[in-house]
């Protein structure tokens, strides 16, 4: 659906995008991550036809993407981080307004607006002004105006910022349903757990470059899970057994030992087997699985970004 090749974007001497290349398949739920200043917003702006790249190429469904191609732009939906709704208009009026911008009219528009009101759980609030809505309701309406024209590709930039858990869950479920129906979704968020829960494949940007682009499973393999345990005695014998079994010891001190490996469940089984074999008492235990946030910090470093 999207093919990005050596994309570059400069502002004077500053290069916001430095040769970014990747592909997104039709119907994919694709995560895009990066710290502040990584180039995510610039990349989304180019992909959404908001501004031109300095060089490189983007193809949408095989055709070169151009800002002046209205037929292509009609295939794109944008759920912006800043709310793109009008507070003085009702929910229904907002959806009708954006639907008309994309060429909908008459009965077709009326039917589609009703569908989106139902999808966003705003039917009973359809004729209330959006300015009176809660943060979660505004976010749901913001999603609604992004999909009212039935796009083929949906860009979601921080779609759950400042919402209550119920609205966040509703947005999750609707995005999943839209994706299951064939919509290609590019999802960016600072909430790593959201991206980990939604996106089978993820790109991570930093300093204008793509520093990783892989399946969630492969990204999580970049760091080991760990198991830390304490025994009442015999720690040296335990370490000998662990080493003989090919288990990596990442830290030890006194009777406390930390082992690392690709699957916490397998580590636990091996550790408990060795303790039973040595007839040693377990006096403390803690396991820790790697997650997307840890991988993200590992790849982008922990330095604060402005």
Short mmCIF file of C-alpha atoms in Angstrom, two decimals:
data_model
loop_
_atom_site.label_atom_id
_atom_site.label_comp_id
_atom_site.label_asym_id
_atom_site.label_seq_id
_atom_site.Cartn_x
_atom_site.Cartn_y
_atom_site.Cartn_z
CA UNK A 1 0.00 0.00 0.00
CA UNK A 2 2.83 2.40 0.86
CA UNK A 3 6.39 2.18 -0.44
CA UNK A 4 8.83 4.77 0.93
CA UNK A 5 12.24 5.02 -0.73
CA UNK A 6 15.18 7.13 0.50
CA UNK A 7 12.90 9.88 1.79
CA UNK A 8 14.63 13.10 2.82
CA UNK A 9 13.26 16.37 4.14
CA UNK A 10 15.39 19.39 5.02
CA UNK A 11 14.59 22.70 6.66
CA UNK A 12 17.52 24.86 5.71
CA UNK A 13 20.62 23.07 6.95
CA UNK A 14 18.62 20.78 9.24
CA UNK A 15 17.73 17.39 7.80
CA UNK A 16 14.59 16.15 9.53
CA UNK A 17 14.43 12.96 7.45
CA UNK A 18 17.68 11.28 6.41
CA UNK A 19 17.04 8.60 3.82
CA UNK A 20 14.02 6.77 5.29
CA UNK A 21 12.91 3.62 3.44
CA UNK A 22 10.24 1.02 4.32
CA UNK A 23 7.09 -0.63 3.01
CA UNK A 24 3.62 -1.08 4.48
CA UNK A 25 1.39 -3.83 3.16
CA UNK A 26 -2.27 -3.37 2.35
CA UNK A 27 -4.39 -4.06 5.42
CA UNK A 28 -1.45 -3.87 7.81
CA UNK A 29 -1.52 -2.34 11.31
CA UNK A 30 1.86 -0.65 11.38
CA UNK A 31 3.38 1.05 14.43
CA UNK A 32 5.62 4.11 14.16
CA UNK A 33 7.65 5.12 17.21
CA UNK A 34 10.32 7.64 18.04
CA UNK A 35 11.34 10.12 20.76
CA UNK A 36 10.58 13.84 20.40
CA UNK A 37 12.45 15.27 17.44
CA UNK A 38 12.96 11.87 15.80
CA UNK A 39 11.21 12.91 12.58
CA UNK A 40 7.88 11.10 13.04
CA UNK A 41 5.71 14.18 12.51
CA UNK A 42 7.70 15.19 9.44
CA UNK A 43 7.37 11.70 8.00
CA UNK A 44 3.63 11.60 8.65
CA UNK A 45 3.29 15.05 7.10
CA UNK A 46 4.91 13.87 3.88
CA UNK A 47 2.95 10.61 3.76
CA UNK A 48 -0.31 12.48 4.39
CA UNK A 49 0.43 15.00 1.59
CA UNK A 50 0.72 17.93 3.99
CA UNK A 51 4.13 18.89 2.60
CA UNK A 52 6.63 17.75 -0.01
CA UNK A 53 9.81 15.82 0.62
CA UNK A 54 13.14 17.32 -0.40
CA UNK A 55 14.02 14.10 -2.23
CA UNK A 56 13.07 10.46 -2.36
CA UNK A 57 9.83 8.82 -3.35
CA UNK A 58 6.57 7.63 -1.84
CA UNK A 59 4.25 5.31 -3.74
CA UNK A 60 0.63 4.79 -2.74
CA UNK A 61 -0.84 1.57 -4.16
CA UNK A 62 1.93 1.55 -6.76
CA UNK A 63 1.58 5.16 -7.92
CA UNK A 64 3.89 8.03 -7.00
CA UNK A 65 2.22 10.07 -4.25
CA UNK A 66 1.67 13.72 -5.21
CA UNK A 67 0.18 16.52 -3.16
CA UNK A 68 -1.85 17.80 -6.12
CA UNK A 69 -3.46 14.41 -6.80
CA UNK A 70 -6.86 14.76 -5.14
CA UNK A 71 -7.86 11.19 -5.99
CA UNK A 72 -4.89 9.93 -3.98
CA UNK A 73 -5.53 12.30 -1.08
CA UNK A 74 -9.09 10.98 -0.89
CA UNK A 75 -7.63 7.57 -0.04
CA UNK A 76 -5.99 8.99 3.11
CA UNK A 77 -7.49 9.65 6.53
CA UNK A 78 -5.71 11.58 9.27
CA UNK A 79 -6.47 11.35 12.98
CA UNK A 80 -4.37 14.23 14.27
CA UNK A 81 -2.83 14.61 17.71
CA UNK A 82 -4.39 18.07 17.99
CA UNK A 83 -8.18 17.79 17.77
CA UNK A 84 -9.44 18.61 14.26
CA UNK A 85 -13.08 19.19 15.14
CA UNK A 86 -15.18 22.33 15.46
CA UNK A 87 -16.53 22.98 18.95
CA UNK A 88 -19.40 25.15 17.73
CA UNK A 89 -20.73 22.37 15.48
CA UNK A 90 -22.59 19.31 16.67
CA UNK A 91 -21.08 15.85 16.22
CA UNK A 92 -23.37 15.26 13.23
CA UNK A 93 -22.47 18.63 11.68
CA UNK A 94 -18.76 17.95 12.09
CA UNK A 95 -19.08 14.62 10.28
CA UNK A 96 -21.25 16.12 7.53
CA UNK A 97 -18.77 18.97 7.05
CA UNK A 98 -15.78 16.65 6.65
CA UNK A 99 -17.80 14.24 4.52
CA UNK A 100 -18.68 17.06 2.13
CA UNK A 101 -15.02 18.06 1.88
CA UNK A 102 -14.40 14.60 0.42
CA UNK A 103 -17.30 14.81 -2.03
CA UNK A 104 -20.06 12.99 -0.14
CA UNK A 105 -23.57 14.38 -0.40
CA UNK A 106 -27.26 13.56 -0.19
CA UNK A 107 -28.43 10.17 1.06
CA UNK A 108 -24.95 8.66 0.84
CA UNK A 109 -23.60 11.27 3.23
CA UNK A 110 -26.53 10.87 5.65
CA UNK A 111 -26.08 7.10 5.78
CA UNK A 112 -22.33 7.36 6.27
CA UNK A 113 -22.65 9.95 9.05
CA UNK A 114 -25.09 7.67 10.88
CA UNK A 115 -22.66 4.75 10.48
CA UNK A 116 -19.79 6.74 11.96
CA UNK A 117 -21.91 8.05 14.84
CA UNK A 118 -22.73 4.44 15.68
CA UNK A 119 -19.12 3.32 15.31
CA UNK A 120 -17.85 6.05 17.63
CA UNK A 121 -20.67 5.52 20.17
CA UNK A 122 -21.87 9.10 19.69
CA UNK A 123 -25.35 8.48 18.27
CA UNK A 124 -27.09 9.69 21.45
CA UNK A 125 -24.90 12.81 21.44
CA UNK A 126 -25.16 13.44 17.69
CA UNK A 127 -26.89 16.80 17.99
CA UNK A 128 -24.89 18.22 20.87
CA UNK A 129 -22.12 20.73 20.23
CA UNK A 130 -18.69 19.12 20.22
CA UNK A 131 -17.37 21.87 22.48
CA UNK A 132 -19.45 20.46 25.34
CA UNK A 133 -18.00 16.95 24.96
CA UNK A 134 -15.62 15.24 27.38
CA UNK A 135 -12.05 14.58 26.27
CA UNK A 136 -12.86 10.98 25.39
CA UNK A 137 -15.90 11.95 23.31
CA UNK A 138 -13.86 14.53 21.41
CA UNK A 139 -11.22 11.91 20.67
CA UNK A 140 -13.85 9.52 19.36
CA UNK A 141 -15.30 12.25 17.15
CA UNK A 142 -11.78 13.08 15.98
CA UNK A 143 -11.47 9.47 14.83
CA UNK A 144 -14.86 9.74 13.18
CA UNK A 145 -13.95 12.72 11.00
CA UNK A 146 -10.79 10.86 9.92
CA UNK A 147 -12.74 7.90 8.57
CA UNK A 148 -16.03 9.43 7.44
CA UNK A 149 -14.88 9.33 3.78
CA UNK A 150 -13.92 5.63 3.93
CA UNK A 151 -10.17 6.02 3.41
CA UNK A 152 -7.87 3.15 2.44
CA UNK A 153 -5.03 4.36 4.66
CA UNK A 154 -5.50 5.85 8.13
CA UNK A 155 -2.79 7.80 9.96
CA UNK A 156 -3.39 7.95 13.72
CA UNK A 157 -1.11 10.29 15.66
CA UNK A 158 -1.48 9.91 19.44
CA UNK A 159 -5.20 9.02 19.12
CA UNK A 160 -5.76 8.38 22.84
CA UNK A 161 -4.04 11.40 24.38
CA UNK A 162 -5.89 12.56 27.50
CA UNK A 163 -8.79 10.10 27.34
CA UNK A 164 -10.41 7.98 30.04
CA UNK A 165 -9.85 4.19 30.06
CA UNK A 166 -13.32 3.47 28.66
CA UNK A 167 -12.83 5.75 25.66
CA UNK A 168 -9.32 4.41 25.10
CA UNK A 169 -10.64 0.87 25.07
CA UNK A 170 -13.42 1.87 22.67
CA UNK A 171 -10.93 3.53 20.31
CA UNK A 172 -8.74 0.40 20.45
CA UNK A 173 -11.63 -1.86 19.55
CA UNK A 174 -12.80 0.35 16.70
CA UNK A 175 -9.31 0.67 15.25
CA UNK A 176 -8.96 -3.12 15.41
CA UNK A 177 -12.33 -3.54 13.69
CA UNK A 178 -11.43 -1.05 10.95
CA UNK A 179 -8.15 -2.84 10.37
CA UNK A 180 -9.86 -6.24 10.31
CA UNK A 181 -12.17 -4.85 7.62
CA UNK A 182 -9.14 -4.09 5.43
CA UNK A 183 -8.11 -0.55 6.40
CA UNK A 184 -4.35 0.03 6.45
CA UNK A 185 -3.43 1.79 9.72
CA UNK A 186 -0.22 3.66 10.63
CA UNK A 187 -0.35 4.11 14.40
CA UNK A 188 2.01 6.36 16.35
CA UNK A 189 1.95 6.86 20.10
CA UNK A 190 4.18 7.51 23.10
CA UNK A 191 2.19 4.82 24.93
CA UNK A 192 4.34 1.81 24.11
CA UNK A 193 1.81 -0.65 25.52
CA UNK A 194 -0.73 0.56 22.94
CA UNK A 195 1.59 -0.09 20.01
CA UNK A 196 2.68 -3.43 21.46
CA UNK A 197 -0.96 -4.50 21.83
CA UNK A 198 -2.05 -3.35 18.37
CA UNK A 199 0.81 -3.57 15.89
CA UNK A 200 2.42 -6.80 14.62
CA UNK A 201 5.14 -4.78 12.85
CA UNK A 202 6.82 -1.61 14.10
CA UNK A 203 9.29 1.01 12.90
CA UNK A 204 11.43 3.02 15.32
CA UNK A 205 12.89 6.36 14.28
CA UNK A 206 15.59 8.53 15.81
CA UNK A 207 17.46 11.59 14.53
CA UNK A 208 15.60 11.45 11.22
CA UNK A 209 16.56 7.85 10.48
CA UNK A 210 14.86 4.49 10.70
CA UNK A 211 16.88 2.59 13.30
CA UNK A 212 14.64 -0.49 13.38
CA UNK A 213 11.76 -1.89 11.35
CA UNK A 214 10.68 -5.42 12.16
CA UNK A 215 7.99 -7.61 13.62
CA UNK A 216 7.15 -7.11 17.28
CA UNK A 217 8.40 -10.64 17.97
CA UNK A 218 11.82 -9.93 16.46
CA UNK A 219 12.13 -6.56 18.19
CA UNK A 220 11.44 -8.14 21.57
CA UNK A 221 14.23 -10.63 20.88
CA UNK A 222 16.75 -7.79 20.99
CA UNK A 223 16.66 -7.96 24.80
CA UNK A 224 16.58 -10.95 27.14
CA UNK A 225 13.98 -11.77 29.75
CA UNK A 226 15.43 -12.13 33.26
CA UNK A 227 14.80 -14.22 36.34
CA UNK A 228 16.30 -13.15 39.66
CA UNK A 229 16.20 -15.62 42.54
CA UNK A 230 17.73 -16.10 45.96
CA UNK A 231 18.63 -19.37 47.67
CA UNK A 232 19.33 -20.10 51.31
CA UNK A 233 22.76 -21.57 50.50
CA UNK A 234 24.84 -23.23 47.78
CA UNK A 235 24.81 -20.34 45.28
CA UNK A 236 28.17 -21.42 43.83
CA UNK A 237 26.83 -24.91 43.08
CA UNK A 238 23.76 -23.36 41.44
CA UNK A 239 25.94 -21.16 39.21
CA UNK A 240 28.01 -24.19 38.16
CA UNK A 241 24.84 -26.04 37.17
CA UNK A 242 23.45 -23.01 35.34
CA UNK A 243 26.67 -22.59 33.37
CA UNK A 244 26.77 -26.29 32.50
CA UNK A 245 23.18 -26.04 31.25
CA UNK A 246 24.11 -23.12 28.97
CA UNK A 247 22.10 -20.55 30.92
CA UNK A 248 23.51 -17.03 30.91
CA UNK A 249 24.17 -15.52 34.34
CA UNK A 250 23.87 -11.74 34.00
CA UNK A 251 24.39 -10.82 37.65
CA UNK A 252 25.17 -12.49 40.95
CA UNK A 253 26.04 -11.49 44.49
CA UNK A 254 25.84 -13.44 47.70
CA UNK A 255 22.99 -15.91 47.38
CA UNK A 256 21.19 -13.86 44.71
CA UNK A 257 21.51 -14.82 41.03
CA UNK A 258 20.05 -13.24 37.88
CA UNK A 259 19.82 -15.30 34.69
CA UNK A 260 18.85 -14.04 31.26
CA UNK A 261 17.38 -15.62 28.15
CA UNK A 262 14.83 -15.27 25.35
CA UNK A 263 11.82 -16.71 27.23
CA UNK A 264 11.08 -16.19 30.90
CA UNK A 265 8.94 -19.35 31.13
CA UNK A 266 11.81 -21.52 29.94
CA UNK A 267 14.21 -19.86 32.37
CA UNK A 268 11.88 -20.51 35.29
CA UNK A 269 11.54 -24.19 34.40
CA UNK A 270 15.32 -24.63 34.14
CA UNK A 271 16.06 -22.75 37.37
CA UNK A 272 13.47 -24.68 39.36
CA UNK A 273 14.77 -27.96 37.96
CA UNK A 274 18.30 -27.17 39.12
CA UNK A 275 17.14 -26.12 42.60
CA UNK A 276 15.17 -29.35 42.99
CA UNK A 277 18.18 -31.35 41.83
CA UNK A 278 20.38 -29.65 44.45
CA UNK A 279 17.63 -29.77 47.08
CA UNK A 280 17.97 -26.06 47.79
CA UNK A 281 15.35 -23.75 49.25
CA UNK A 282 14.14 -20.77 47.20
CA UNK A 283 13.94 -17.69 49.44
CA UNK A 284 13.23 -15.01 46.83
CA UNK A 285 12.07 -14.86 43.22
CA UNK A 286 11.31 -12.23 40.58
CA UNK A 287 10.85 -12.58 36.81
CA UNK A 288 10.83 -9.77 34.27
CA UNK A 289 9.81 -10.04 30.63
CA UNK A 290 11.15 -7.62 28.07
CA UNK A 291 8.64 -5.32 26.42
CA UNK A 292 8.53 -2.76 23.64
CA UNK A 293 9.32 0.16 25.95
CA UNK A 294 12.55 -1.47 27.10
CA UNK A 295 13.58 -2.20 23.52
CA UNK A 296 12.71 1.36 22.53
CA UNK A 297 14.86 2.84 25.31
CA UNK A 298 17.66 0.41 24.46
CA UNK A 299 17.68 1.54 20.83
CA UNK A 300 17.14 5.27 21.34
CA UNK A 301 18.99 5.63 24.67
CA UNK A 302 17.50 7.14 27.81
CA UNK A 303 18.63 10.73 27.27
CA UNK A 304 15.77 13.22 27.76
CA UNK A 305 14.47 14.81 24.54
CA UNK A 306 12.97 18.29 24.20
#
